[in-house]
Coordinates of C-alpha atoms and ligand atoms in Angstrom, one line a residue:
X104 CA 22.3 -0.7 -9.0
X105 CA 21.0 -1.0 -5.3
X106 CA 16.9 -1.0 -5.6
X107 CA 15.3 0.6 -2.6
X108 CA 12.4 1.6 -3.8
X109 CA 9.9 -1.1 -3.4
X110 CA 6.9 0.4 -1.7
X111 CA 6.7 2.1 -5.8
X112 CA 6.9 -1.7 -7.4
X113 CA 8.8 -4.3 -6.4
X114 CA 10.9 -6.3 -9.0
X115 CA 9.6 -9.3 -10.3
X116 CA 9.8 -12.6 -8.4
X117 CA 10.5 -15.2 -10.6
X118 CA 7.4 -17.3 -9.8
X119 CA 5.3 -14.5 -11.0
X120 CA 7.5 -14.6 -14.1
X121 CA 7.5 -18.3 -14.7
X122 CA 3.3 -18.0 -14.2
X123 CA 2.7 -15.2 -16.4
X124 CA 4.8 -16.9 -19.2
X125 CA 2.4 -20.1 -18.7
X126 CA -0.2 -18.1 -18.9
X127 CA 0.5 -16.6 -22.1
X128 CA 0.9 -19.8 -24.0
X129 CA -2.8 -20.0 -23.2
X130 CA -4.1 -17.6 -25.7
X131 CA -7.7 -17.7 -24.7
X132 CA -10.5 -16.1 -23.3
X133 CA -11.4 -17.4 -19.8
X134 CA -14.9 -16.8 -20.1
X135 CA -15.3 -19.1 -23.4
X136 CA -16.4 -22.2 -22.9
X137 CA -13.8 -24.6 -25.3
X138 CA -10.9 -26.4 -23.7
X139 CA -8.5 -23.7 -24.1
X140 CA -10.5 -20.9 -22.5
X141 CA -11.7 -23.7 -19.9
X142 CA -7.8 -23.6 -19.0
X143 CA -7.5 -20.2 -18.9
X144 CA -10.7 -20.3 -16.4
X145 CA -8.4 -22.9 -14.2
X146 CA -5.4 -20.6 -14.2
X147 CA -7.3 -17.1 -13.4
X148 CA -9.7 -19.6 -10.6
X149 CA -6.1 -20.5 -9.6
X150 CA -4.6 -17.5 -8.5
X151 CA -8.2 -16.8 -7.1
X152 CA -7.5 -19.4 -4.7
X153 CA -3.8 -18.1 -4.0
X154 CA -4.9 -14.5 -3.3
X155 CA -7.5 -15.7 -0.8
X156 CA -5.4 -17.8 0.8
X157 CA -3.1 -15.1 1.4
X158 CA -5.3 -12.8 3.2
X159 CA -7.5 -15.5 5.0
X160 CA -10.3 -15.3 2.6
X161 CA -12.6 -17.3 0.4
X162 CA -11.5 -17.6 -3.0
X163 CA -15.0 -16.7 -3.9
X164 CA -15.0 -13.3 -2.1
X165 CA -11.7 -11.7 -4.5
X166 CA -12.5 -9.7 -7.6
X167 CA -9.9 -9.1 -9.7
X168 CA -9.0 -5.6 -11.4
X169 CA -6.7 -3.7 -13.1
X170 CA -4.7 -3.0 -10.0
X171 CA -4.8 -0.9 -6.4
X172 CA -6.3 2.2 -7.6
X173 CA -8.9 0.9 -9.4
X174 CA -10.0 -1.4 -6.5
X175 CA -10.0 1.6 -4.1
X176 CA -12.7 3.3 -6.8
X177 CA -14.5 0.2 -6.7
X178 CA -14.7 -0.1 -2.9
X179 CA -15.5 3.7 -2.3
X180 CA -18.0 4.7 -5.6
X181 CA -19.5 1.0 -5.4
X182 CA -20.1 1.1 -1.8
X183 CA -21.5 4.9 -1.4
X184 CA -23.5 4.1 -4.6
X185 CA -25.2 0.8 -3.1
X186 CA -25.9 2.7 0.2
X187 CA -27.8 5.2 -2.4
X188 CA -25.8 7.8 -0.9
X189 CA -26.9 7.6 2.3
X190 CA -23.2 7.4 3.9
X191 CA -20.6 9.6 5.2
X192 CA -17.3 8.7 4.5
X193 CA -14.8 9.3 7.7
X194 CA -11.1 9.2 5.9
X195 CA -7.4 9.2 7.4
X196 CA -5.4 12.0 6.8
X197 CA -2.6 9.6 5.5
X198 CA -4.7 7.8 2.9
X199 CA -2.8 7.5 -0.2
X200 CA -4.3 9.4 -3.4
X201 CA -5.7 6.7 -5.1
X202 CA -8.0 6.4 -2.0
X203 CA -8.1 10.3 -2.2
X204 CA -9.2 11.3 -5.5
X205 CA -11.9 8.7 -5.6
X206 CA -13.3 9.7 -2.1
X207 CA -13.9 13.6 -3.8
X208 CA -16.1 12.2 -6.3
X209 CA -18.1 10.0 -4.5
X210 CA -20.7 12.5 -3.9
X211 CA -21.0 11.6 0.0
X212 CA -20.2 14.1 3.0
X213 CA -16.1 13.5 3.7
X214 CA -14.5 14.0 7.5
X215 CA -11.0 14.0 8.0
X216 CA -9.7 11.1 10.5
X217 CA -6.7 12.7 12.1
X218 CA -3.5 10.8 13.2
X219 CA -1.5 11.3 16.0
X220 CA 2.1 12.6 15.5
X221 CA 3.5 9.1 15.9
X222 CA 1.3 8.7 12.0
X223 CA -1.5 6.4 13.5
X224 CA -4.9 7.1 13.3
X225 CA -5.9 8.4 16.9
X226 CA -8.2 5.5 17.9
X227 CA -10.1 8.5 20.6
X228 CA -10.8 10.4 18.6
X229 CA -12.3 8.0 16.2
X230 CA -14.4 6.8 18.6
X231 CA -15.7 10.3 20.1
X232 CA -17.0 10.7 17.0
X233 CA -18.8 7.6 16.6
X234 CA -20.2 8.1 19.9
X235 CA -22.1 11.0 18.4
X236 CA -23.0 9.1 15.2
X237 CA -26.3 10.2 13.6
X238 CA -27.6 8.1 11.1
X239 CA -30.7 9.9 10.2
X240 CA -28.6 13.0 9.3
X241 CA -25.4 11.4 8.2
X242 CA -26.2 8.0 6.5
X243 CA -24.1 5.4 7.4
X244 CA -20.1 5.8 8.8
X245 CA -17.8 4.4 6.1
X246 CA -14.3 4.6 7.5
X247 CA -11.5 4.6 4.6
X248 CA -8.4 3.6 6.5
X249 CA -4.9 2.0 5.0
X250 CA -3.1 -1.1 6.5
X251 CA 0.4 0.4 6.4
X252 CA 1.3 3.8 4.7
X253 CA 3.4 4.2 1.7
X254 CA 5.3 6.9 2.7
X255 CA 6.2 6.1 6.3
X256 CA 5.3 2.1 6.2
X257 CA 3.3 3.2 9.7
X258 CA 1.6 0.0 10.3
X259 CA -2.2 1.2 11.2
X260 CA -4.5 -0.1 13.8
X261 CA -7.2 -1.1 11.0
X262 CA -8.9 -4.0 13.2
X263 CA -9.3 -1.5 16.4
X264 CA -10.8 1.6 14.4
X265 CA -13.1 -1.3 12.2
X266 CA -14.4 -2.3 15.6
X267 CA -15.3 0.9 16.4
X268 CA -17.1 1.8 13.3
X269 CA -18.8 -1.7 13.1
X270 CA -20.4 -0.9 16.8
X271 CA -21.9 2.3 15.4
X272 CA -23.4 0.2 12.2
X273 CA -20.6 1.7 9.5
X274 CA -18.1 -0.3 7.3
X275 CA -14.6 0.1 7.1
X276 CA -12.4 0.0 3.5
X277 CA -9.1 -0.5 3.8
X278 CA -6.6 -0.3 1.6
X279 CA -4.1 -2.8 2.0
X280 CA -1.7 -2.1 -0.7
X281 CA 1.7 -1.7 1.4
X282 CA 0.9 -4.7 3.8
X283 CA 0.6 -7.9 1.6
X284 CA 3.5 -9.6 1.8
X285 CA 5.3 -7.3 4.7
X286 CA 3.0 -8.2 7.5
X287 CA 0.3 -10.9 7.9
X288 CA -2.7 -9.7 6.1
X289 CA -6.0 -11.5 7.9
X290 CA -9.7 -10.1 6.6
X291 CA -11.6 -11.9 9.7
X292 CA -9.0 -10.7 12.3
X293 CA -8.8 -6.6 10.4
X294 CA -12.9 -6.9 11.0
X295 CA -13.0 -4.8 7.6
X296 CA -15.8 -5.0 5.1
X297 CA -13.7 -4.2 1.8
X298 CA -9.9 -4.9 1.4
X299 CA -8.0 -3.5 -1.5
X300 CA -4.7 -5.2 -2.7
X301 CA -2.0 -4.5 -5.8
X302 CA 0.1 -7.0 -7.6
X303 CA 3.6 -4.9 -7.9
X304 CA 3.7 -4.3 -4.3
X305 CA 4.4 -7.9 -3.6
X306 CA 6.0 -9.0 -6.9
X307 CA 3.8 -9.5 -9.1
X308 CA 3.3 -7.5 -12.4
X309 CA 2.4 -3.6 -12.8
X310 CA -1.5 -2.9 -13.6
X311 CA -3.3 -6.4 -11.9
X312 CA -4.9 -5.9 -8.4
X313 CA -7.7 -7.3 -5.8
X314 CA -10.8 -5.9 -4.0
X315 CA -11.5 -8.7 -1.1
X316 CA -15.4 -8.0 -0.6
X317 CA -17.2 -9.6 2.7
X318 CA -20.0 -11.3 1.6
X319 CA -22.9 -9.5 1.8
X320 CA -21.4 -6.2 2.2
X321 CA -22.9 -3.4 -0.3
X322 CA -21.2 -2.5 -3.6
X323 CA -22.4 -1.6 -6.8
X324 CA -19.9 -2.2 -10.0
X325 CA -18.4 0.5 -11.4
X326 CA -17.4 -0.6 -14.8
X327 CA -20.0 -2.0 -16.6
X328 CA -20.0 -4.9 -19.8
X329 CA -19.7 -8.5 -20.5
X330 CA -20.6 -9.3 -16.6
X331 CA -17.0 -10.6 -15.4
X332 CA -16.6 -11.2 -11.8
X333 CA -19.6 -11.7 -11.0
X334 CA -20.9 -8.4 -12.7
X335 CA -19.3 -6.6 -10.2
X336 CA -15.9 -5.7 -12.6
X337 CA -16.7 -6.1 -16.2
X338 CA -13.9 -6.7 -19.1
X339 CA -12.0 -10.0 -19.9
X340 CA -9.6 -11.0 -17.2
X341 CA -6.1 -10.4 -17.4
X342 CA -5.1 -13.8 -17.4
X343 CA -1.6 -13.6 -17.3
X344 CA -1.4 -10.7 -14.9
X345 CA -3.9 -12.3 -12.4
X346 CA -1.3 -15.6 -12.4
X347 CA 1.6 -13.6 -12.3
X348 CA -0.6 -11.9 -9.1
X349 CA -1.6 -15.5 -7.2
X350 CA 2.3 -16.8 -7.6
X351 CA 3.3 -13.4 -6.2
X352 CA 1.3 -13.6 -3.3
X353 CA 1.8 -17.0 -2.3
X354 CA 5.3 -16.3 -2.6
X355 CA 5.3 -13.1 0.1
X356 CA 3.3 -14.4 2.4
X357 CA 6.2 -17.7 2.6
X358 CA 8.5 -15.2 3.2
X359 CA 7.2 -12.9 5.8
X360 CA 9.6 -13.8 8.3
X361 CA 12.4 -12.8 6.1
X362 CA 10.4 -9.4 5.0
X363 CA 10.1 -9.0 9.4
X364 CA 14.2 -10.0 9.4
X365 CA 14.8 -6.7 7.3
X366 CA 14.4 -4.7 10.3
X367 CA 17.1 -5.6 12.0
X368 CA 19.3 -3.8 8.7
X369 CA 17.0 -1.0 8.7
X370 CA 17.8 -0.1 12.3
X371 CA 21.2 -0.3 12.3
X372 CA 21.2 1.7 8.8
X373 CA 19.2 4.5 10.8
X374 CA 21.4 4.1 14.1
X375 CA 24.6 5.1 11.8
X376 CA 22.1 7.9 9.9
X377 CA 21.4 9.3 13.0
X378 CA 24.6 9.2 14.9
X379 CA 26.7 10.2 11.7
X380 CA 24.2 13.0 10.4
X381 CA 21.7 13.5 12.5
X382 CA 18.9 12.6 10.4
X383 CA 15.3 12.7 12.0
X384 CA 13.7 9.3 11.1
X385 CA 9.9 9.5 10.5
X386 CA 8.1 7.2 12.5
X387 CA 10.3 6.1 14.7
X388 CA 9.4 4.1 17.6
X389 CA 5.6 3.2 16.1
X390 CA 5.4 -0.2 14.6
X391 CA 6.2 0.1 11.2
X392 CA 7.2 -2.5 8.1
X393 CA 10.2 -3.9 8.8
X394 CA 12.2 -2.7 4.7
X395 CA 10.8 1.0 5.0
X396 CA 12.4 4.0 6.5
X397 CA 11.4 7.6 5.8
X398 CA 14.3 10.0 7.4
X399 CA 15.1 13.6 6.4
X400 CA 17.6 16.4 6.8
X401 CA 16.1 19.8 6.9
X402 CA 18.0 21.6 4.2
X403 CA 19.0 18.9 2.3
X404 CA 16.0 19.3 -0.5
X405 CA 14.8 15.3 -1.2
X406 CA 15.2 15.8 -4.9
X407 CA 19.0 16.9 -4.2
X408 CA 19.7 13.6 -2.4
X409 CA 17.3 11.6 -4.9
X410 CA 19.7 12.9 -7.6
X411 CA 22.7 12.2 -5.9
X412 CA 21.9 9.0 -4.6
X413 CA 20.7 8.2 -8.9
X414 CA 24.2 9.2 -9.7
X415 CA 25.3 6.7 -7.4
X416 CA 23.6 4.2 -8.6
X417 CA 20.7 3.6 -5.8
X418 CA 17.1 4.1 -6.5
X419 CA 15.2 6.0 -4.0
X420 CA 12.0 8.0 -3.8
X421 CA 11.2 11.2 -2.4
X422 CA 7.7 11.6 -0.8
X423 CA 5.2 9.3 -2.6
X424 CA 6.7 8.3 -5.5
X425 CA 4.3 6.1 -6.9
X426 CA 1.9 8.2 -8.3
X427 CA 4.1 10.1 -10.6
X428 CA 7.5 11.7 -11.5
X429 CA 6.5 15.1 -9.6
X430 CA 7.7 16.4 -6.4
X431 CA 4.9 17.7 -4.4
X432 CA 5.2 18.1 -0.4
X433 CA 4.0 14.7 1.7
X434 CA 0.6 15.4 2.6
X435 CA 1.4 12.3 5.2
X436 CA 4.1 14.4 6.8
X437 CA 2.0 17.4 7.0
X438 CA -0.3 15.3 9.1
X439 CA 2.1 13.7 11.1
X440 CA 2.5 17.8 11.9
X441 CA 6.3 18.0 10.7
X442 CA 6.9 21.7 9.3
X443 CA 7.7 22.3 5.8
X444 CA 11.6 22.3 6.0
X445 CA 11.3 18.6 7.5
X446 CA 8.4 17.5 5.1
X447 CA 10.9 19.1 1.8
X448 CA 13.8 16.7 2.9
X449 CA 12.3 13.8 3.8
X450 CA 13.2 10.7 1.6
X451 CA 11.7 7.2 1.8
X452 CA 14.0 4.4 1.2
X453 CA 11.8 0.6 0.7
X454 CA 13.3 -2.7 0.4
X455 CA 12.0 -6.3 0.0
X456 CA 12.7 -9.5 -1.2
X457 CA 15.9 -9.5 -2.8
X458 CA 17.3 -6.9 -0.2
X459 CA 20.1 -7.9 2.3
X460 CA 22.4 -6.4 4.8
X461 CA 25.0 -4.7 1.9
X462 CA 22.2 -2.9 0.5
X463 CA 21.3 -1.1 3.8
X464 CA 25.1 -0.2 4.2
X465 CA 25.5 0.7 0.3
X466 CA 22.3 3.3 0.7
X467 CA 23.7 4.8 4.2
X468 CA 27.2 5.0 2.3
X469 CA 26.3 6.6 -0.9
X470 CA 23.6 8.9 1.1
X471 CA 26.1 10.1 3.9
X472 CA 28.4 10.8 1.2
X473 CA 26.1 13.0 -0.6
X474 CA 25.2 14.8 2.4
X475 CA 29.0 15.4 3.5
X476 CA 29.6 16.8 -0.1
X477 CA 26.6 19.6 0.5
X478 CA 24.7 20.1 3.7
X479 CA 27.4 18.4 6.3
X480 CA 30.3 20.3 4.4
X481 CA 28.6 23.7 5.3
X482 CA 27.7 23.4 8.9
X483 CA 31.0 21.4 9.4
Ligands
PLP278 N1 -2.6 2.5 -2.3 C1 -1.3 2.6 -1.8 C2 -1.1 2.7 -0.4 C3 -0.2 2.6 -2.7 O1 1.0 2.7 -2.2 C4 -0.5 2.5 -4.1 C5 0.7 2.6 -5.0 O2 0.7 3.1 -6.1 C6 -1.8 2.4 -4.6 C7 -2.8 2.4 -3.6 C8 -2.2 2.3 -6.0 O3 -1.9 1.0 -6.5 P1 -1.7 0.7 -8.1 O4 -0.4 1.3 -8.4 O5 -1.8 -0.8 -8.2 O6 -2.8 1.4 -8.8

C-alpha cells in the first residue's frame, strides 16, 4: 500500500513505539508519590522537556491533553473565559473545525479573517482592522490563526498577523497542528500567546496532544478534577501516549531537512499532473509544506478518484479527511474563492517520513490511470 495521507495521522515512528511500550511497563500513576509513580512522573516530565524543546519553549510552559482538538478548546473557551468575555475573537477563514466548532461556543463576538486567493491570510486587511480596534466596545482582539493548513499545507504568516494583533493589545492562538515536524516550529519567533500541537501528526500516537501557554497569558481550565497540569487540564496523564508524543517530536524536528527534501518529489509529481492532465494544483506558488499537494480535476468527483486510487492500493483523502468519513465541500477552497466544480474534485495527497521518490510516482501513476479510464477518456 502507498500511504499518502499523513496530514490525517502519520504512521507510527518507531521511537514513539519503543517509548510507549516503556512506558507501559510502568503501570502507575504519575501523580502518586511511591517509586513507581515517581518514574512515571520522570517519563511524562521527560517528554515535557522533548515537546518544549521542539517548539523553543520551556518545558514548564506545555500542558498535555488528549490531543489537537481538545487543546484548541482549551486555548479558545479558557482564554475568552479568563478575559470574562470581554474579547472578540478575529478567526481565519481556513481554520480547521476543531478550531471552528469551539470558537461558536465561546460565547464572544466572532469576525471572519479573510485569505487572499493564494490561501494566506491577507496581512492588510488584518491590520485595517486593527487600526480601528475598539476596546471599550469589543474587548480584547484574539486572533485564531493556523501555522499551516490541513487541506492545502499553505504555510501561514502567523508571526506577521501576531505582531499586528500584539500592537493593538490582543493575543494570537494558533494552532499548529500541520507544522510540527514539517517546518521549524519557534513560539518566541511566531510572537503567539497560545500554541496548540497533536501527537499523530508527527508520529506519535492517536488521542495525546499539547497546548504551549506563554507564561502569563490568560486561560482558565476547562476540564475540571484531581488538578493535573497545573489545574489547568485535570485527569491522570496519559503516560504512555505523552512518551510516545516527546520521542515523536524530537524525532521530526531531526528530520526536517528530509520532510523540506520531499518537495522536490512533490513538484515533479505535480509538473507530470499538470502537463499529462491538466490538473489545477491548489496553492501553487505560496510557500507551502514540502509532502502536501491539493490538486483537482473539475469533473472528476474527489470521492471517484479516492475510490479508485483505494482500489489501487494508495490511500488518499478528499477535502479534510480528518474529521470524519463524510464528504462535505472544502470550506478552505471556498475561501481561497475556487467555485464549486473545482472545490468537488479537489484531492489532498500528504506524505512524511517514510515517503520517497517511488511513492510520488506510484500516486501520479495509479491517479493518471484513473482519470484516463473516466474523465480523460471522455474529453479525449
Ligand atoms: N487542527 C488541525 C489543523 C488538524 O489538521 C487536526 C486534525 O485532525 C486537528 C486540529 C485536530 O487534532 P486531533 O486529531 O489531535 O484532535
Amino acid at each position: 500500500m502507498i500511504y499518502a495521507d499523513y496530514n490525517a495521522t502519520a504512521p507510527l515512528r518507531p521511537e514513539a513505539r519503543d517509548a510507549m511500550l516503556a512506558a507501559f511497563e510502568l503501570g502507575a500513576n504519575p501523580s502518586s508519590v511511591h517509586g513507581a509513580g515517581r518514574a512515571a512522573r520522570k517519563t511524562v516530565e521527560r517528554a515535557r522537556e522533548q515537546i518544549g524543546g521542539a517548539i523553543g519553549s520551556r518545558a514548564q510552559d506545555i500542558i498535555f491533553t488528549s490531543g489537537g482538538t481538545e487543546a484548541a478548546a482549551l486555548a479558545v473557551l479558557g482564554s475568552v473565559s479568563a478575559l470574562g468575555g470581554k474579547a472578540t475573537l478575529l478567526v481565519s477563514a481556513i481554520e480547521h473545525e476543531a478550531v471552528i466548532k469551539n470558537v461558536g461556543i465561546s460565547g464572544a463576538p466572532v469576525e471572519t479573517v479573510y485569505v487572499t486567493p493564494a490561501g494566506a491570510i491577507d496581512l492588510e486587511a488584518l491590520k485595517a482592522r486593527m487600526a480601528g480596534w475598539d476596546s471599550e466596545a469589543s474587548g480584547k482582539p484574539i486572533l485564531v490563526l493556523m501555522l499551516a493548513n490541513n487541506e492545502t499545507g499553505v504555510i501561514q504568516p502567523v508571526a506577521e498577523a501576531a505582531a499586528i494583533v500584539r500592537e493593538a493589545g490582543g493575543l494570537t492562538i494558533c494552532d499548529a497542528v500541520q507544522g510540527l515536524g514539517k517546518i521549524a516550529v519557534n513560539v518566541a519567533l511566531l510572537g503567539v500567546d497560545y500554541l496548540t500541537l497533536s501527537a499523530h501528526k508527527a508520529g506519535g500516537p492517536q488521542g495525546v496532544g499539547a497546548l504551549w501557554l506563554r507564561a502569563g497569558a490568560p486561560l482558565k481550565p476547562v476540564l475540571l478534577g484531581g488538578g493535573q497540569e497545573k489545574s489547568l487540564r485535570s485527569g491522570t496523564e496519559n503516560v504512555a501516549g505523552i512518551a510516545g508524543f516527546g520521542a515523536a517530536a524530537e524525532m521530526a524536528v531531526r528530520e526536517l531537512d528530509a520532510y523540506a527534501g520531499l518537495s522536490a518529489h512533490r513538484d515533479a509529481m505535480e509538473s507530470r499532473l499538470k502537463t499529462e492532465a491538466g490538473v489545477t494544483v491548489v496553492g501553487d506558488g505560496t510557500p507551502r509544506l514540502a509532502g502536501v499537494s491539493n490538486f483537482a480535476l473539475p469533473g472528476f468527483k474527489a470521492e471517484t478518484q479516492v475510490m479508485a486510487m483505494d482500489l489501487a492500493g494508495v490511500a488518499v483523502s478528499s477535502g479534510s479527511a480528518c474529521s470524519s468519513g463524510k464528504v462535505k465541500r472544502s470550506v478552505v477552497l471556498g475561501a481561497m474563492g475556487y467555485d464549486d466544480a473545482l472545490a468537488e474534485s479537489a484531492i489532498r495527497t500528504s506524505f512524511g517520513w517514510k515517503s520517497d521518490e517511488a511513492d510520488f510516482e506510484r500516486v501520479a501513476d495509479a491517479w493518471l490511470e484513473a482519470a484516463r479510464r473516466t474523465v480523460l477518456k471522455e474529453t479525449a
